[in-house]
PDB file of C-alpha atoms in Angstrom:
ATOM      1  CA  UNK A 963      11.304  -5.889  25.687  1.00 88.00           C
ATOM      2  CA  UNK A 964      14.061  -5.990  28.487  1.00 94.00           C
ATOM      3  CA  UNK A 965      16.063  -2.701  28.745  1.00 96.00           C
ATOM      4  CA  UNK A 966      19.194  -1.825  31.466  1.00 97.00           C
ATOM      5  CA  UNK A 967      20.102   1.064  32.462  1.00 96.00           C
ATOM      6  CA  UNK A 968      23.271   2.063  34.235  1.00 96.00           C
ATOM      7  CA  UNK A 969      23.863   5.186  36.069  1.00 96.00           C
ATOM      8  CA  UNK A 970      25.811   6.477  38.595  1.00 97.00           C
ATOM      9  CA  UNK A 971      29.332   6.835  36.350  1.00 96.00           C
ATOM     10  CA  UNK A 972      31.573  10.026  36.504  1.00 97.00           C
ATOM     11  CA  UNK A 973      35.092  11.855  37.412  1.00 98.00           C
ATOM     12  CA  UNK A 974      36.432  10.578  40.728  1.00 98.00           C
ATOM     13  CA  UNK A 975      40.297  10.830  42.025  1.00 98.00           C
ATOM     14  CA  UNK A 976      42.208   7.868  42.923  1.00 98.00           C
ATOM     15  CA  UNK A 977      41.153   6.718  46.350  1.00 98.00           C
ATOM     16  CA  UNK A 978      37.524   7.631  45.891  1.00 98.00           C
ATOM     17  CA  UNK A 979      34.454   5.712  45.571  1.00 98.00           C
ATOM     18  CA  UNK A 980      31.033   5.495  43.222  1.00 98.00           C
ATOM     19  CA  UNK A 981      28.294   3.139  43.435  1.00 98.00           C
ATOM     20  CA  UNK A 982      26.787   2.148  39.955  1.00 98.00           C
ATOM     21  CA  UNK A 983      23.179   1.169  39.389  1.00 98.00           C
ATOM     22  CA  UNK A 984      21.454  -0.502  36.886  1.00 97.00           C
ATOM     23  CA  UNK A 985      17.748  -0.845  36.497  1.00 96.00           C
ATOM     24  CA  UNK A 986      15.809  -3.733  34.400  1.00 95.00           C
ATOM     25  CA  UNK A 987      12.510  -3.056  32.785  1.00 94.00           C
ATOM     26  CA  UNK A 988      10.772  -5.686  31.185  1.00 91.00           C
ATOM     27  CA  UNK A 989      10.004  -9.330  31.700  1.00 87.00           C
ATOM     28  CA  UNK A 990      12.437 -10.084  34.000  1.00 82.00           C
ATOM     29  CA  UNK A 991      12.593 -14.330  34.857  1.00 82.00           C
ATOM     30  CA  UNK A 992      13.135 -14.694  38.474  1.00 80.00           C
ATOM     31  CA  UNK A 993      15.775 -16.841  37.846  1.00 86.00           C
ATOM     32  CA  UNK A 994      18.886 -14.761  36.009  1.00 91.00           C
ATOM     33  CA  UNK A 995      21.996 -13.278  36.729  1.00 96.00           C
ATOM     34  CA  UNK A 996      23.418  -9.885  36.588  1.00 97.00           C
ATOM     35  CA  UNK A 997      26.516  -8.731  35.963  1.00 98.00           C
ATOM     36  CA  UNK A 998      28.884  -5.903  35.767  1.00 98.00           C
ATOM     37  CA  UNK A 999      31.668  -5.610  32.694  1.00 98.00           C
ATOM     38  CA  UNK A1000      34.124  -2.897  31.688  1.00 98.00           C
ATOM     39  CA  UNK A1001      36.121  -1.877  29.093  1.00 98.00           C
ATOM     40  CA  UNK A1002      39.268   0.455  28.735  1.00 96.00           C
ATOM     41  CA  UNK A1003      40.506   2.203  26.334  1.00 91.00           C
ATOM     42  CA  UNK A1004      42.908   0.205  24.198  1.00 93.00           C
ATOM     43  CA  UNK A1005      41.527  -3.200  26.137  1.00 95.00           C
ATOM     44  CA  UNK A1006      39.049  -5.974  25.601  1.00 97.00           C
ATOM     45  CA  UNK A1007      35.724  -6.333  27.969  1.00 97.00           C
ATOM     46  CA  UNK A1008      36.010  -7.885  31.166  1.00 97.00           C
ATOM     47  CA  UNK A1009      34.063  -9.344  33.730  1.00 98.00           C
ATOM     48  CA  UNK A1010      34.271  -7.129  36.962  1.00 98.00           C
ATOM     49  CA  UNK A1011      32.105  -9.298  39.434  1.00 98.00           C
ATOM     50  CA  UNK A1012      28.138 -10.893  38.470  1.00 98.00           C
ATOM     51  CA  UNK A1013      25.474 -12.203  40.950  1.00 97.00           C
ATOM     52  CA  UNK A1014      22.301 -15.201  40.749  1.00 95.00           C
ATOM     53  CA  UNK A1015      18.883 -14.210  41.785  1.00 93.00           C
ATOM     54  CA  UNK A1016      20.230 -15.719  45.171  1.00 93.00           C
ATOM     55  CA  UNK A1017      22.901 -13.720  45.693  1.00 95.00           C
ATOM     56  CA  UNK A1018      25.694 -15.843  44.701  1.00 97.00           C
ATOM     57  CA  UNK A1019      28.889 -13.744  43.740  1.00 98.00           C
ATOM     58  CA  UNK A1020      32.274 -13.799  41.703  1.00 98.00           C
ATOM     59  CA  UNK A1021      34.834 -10.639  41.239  1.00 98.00           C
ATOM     60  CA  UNK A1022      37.590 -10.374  39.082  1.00 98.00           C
ATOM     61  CA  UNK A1023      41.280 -10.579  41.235  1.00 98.00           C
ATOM     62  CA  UNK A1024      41.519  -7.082  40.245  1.00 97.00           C
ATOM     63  CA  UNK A1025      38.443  -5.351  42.103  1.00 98.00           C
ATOM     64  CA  UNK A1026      38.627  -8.194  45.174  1.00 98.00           C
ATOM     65  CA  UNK A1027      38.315  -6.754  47.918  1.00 98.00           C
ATOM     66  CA  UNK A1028      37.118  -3.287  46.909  1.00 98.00           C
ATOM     67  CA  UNK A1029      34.379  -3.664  44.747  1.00 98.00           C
ATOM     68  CA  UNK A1030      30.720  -5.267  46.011  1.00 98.00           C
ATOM     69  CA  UNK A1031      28.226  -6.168  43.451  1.00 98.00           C
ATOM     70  CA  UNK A1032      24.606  -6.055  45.300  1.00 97.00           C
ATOM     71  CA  UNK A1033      20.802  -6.449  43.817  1.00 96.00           C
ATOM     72  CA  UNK A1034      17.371  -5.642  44.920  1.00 94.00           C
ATOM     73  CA  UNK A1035      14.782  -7.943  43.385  1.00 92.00           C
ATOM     74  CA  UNK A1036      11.828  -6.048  43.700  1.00 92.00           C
ATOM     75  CA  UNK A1037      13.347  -2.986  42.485  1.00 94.00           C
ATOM     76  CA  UNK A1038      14.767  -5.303  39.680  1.00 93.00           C
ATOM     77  CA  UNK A1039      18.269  -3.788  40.236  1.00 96.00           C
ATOM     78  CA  UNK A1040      22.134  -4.297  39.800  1.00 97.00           C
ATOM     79  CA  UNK A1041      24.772  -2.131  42.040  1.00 98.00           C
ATOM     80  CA  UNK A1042      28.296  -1.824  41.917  1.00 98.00           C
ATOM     81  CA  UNK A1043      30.169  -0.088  45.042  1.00 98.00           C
ATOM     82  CA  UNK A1044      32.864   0.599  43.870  1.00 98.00           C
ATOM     83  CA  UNK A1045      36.048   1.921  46.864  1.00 98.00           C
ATOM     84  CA  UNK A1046      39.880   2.591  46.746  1.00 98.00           C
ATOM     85  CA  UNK A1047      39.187   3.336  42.849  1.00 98.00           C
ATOM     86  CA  UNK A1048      42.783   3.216  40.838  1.00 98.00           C
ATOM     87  CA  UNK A1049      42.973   4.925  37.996  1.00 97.00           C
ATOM     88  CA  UNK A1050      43.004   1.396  36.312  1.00 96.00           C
ATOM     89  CA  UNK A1051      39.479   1.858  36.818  1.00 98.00           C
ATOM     90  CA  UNK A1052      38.817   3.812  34.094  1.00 98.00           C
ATOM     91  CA  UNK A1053      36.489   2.188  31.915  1.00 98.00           C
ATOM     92  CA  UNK A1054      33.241   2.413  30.509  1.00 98.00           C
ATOM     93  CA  UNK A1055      31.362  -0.097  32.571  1.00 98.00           C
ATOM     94  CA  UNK A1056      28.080  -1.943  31.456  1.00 98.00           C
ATOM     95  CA  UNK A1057      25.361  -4.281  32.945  1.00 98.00           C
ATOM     96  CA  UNK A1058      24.362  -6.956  31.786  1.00 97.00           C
ATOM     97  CA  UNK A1059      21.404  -9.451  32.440  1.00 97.00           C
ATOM     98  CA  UNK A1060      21.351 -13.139  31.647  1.00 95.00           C
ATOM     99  CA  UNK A1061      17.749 -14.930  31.434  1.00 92.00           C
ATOM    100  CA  UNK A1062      18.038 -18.303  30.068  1.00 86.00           C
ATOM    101  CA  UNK A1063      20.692 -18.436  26.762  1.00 85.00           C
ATOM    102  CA  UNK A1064      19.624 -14.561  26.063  1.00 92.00           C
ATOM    103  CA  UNK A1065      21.913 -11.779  27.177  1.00 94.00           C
ATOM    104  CA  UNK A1066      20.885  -8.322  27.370  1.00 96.00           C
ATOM    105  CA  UNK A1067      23.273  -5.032  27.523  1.00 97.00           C
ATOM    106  CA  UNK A1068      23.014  -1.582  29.275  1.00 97.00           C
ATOM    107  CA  UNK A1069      24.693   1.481  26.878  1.00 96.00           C
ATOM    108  CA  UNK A1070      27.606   1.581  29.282  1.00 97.00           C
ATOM    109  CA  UNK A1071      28.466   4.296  31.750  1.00 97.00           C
ATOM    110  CA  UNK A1072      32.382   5.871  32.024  1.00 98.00           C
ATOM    111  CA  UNK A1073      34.005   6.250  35.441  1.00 98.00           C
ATOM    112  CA  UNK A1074      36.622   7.741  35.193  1.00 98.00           C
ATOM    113  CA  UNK A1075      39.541   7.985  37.937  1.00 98.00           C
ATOM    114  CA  UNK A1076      42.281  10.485  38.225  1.00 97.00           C
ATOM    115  CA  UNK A1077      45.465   9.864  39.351  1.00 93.00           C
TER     116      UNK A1077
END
């Protein structure tokens, strides 16, 4: 059974930075990709940036720039730095883990960013 888990979410002001983790457990398949989504209050999900087991990577326009998705294969490991946070930010934020056509999902964790 594959389980995420994201930490690293909380109260930052605008300006500030966080760095998000998430953690696989399970069979993981060398050959996946991670990624991070969000969702605000009042919005639909959205990609925020993903990356292949060979460190390919994409970002949304909107976190260009500040945002750098990372991963540690041995540790079996997302992370999301996350700098110049906008209060636009806010969101509850979740991993996720593609292996094949199955997609697995974190419980989300909320950053929030004050203005």
């Amino acid at each position: 059974q594959v389980q995420l888990v994201e930490s690293g979410g909380g109260l930052v002001q605008a300006g500030g930075s966080l760095r998000l983790s998430c953690a696989a457990s399970g069979s993981i398949f060398s050959n996946n990709v991670m990624r991070w989504y969000r969702r605000a209050p009042g919005k639909q999900r959205e990609l925020v940036a993903g990356i292949t087991s060979i460190g390919t990577t994409n970002y949304a326009d909107s976190v260009k720039g500040r945002f750098t998705i990372s991963r540690d294969n041995a540790k079996k490991t997302v992370y999301l730095i996350m700098n110049s946070l906008k209060p636009e930010d806010t969101a509850v934020y979740y991993c996720n883990l593609v292996m094949i056509t199955t997609n697995y999902w974190g419980q989300g964790t909320q950053v929030t960013v004050s203005s």
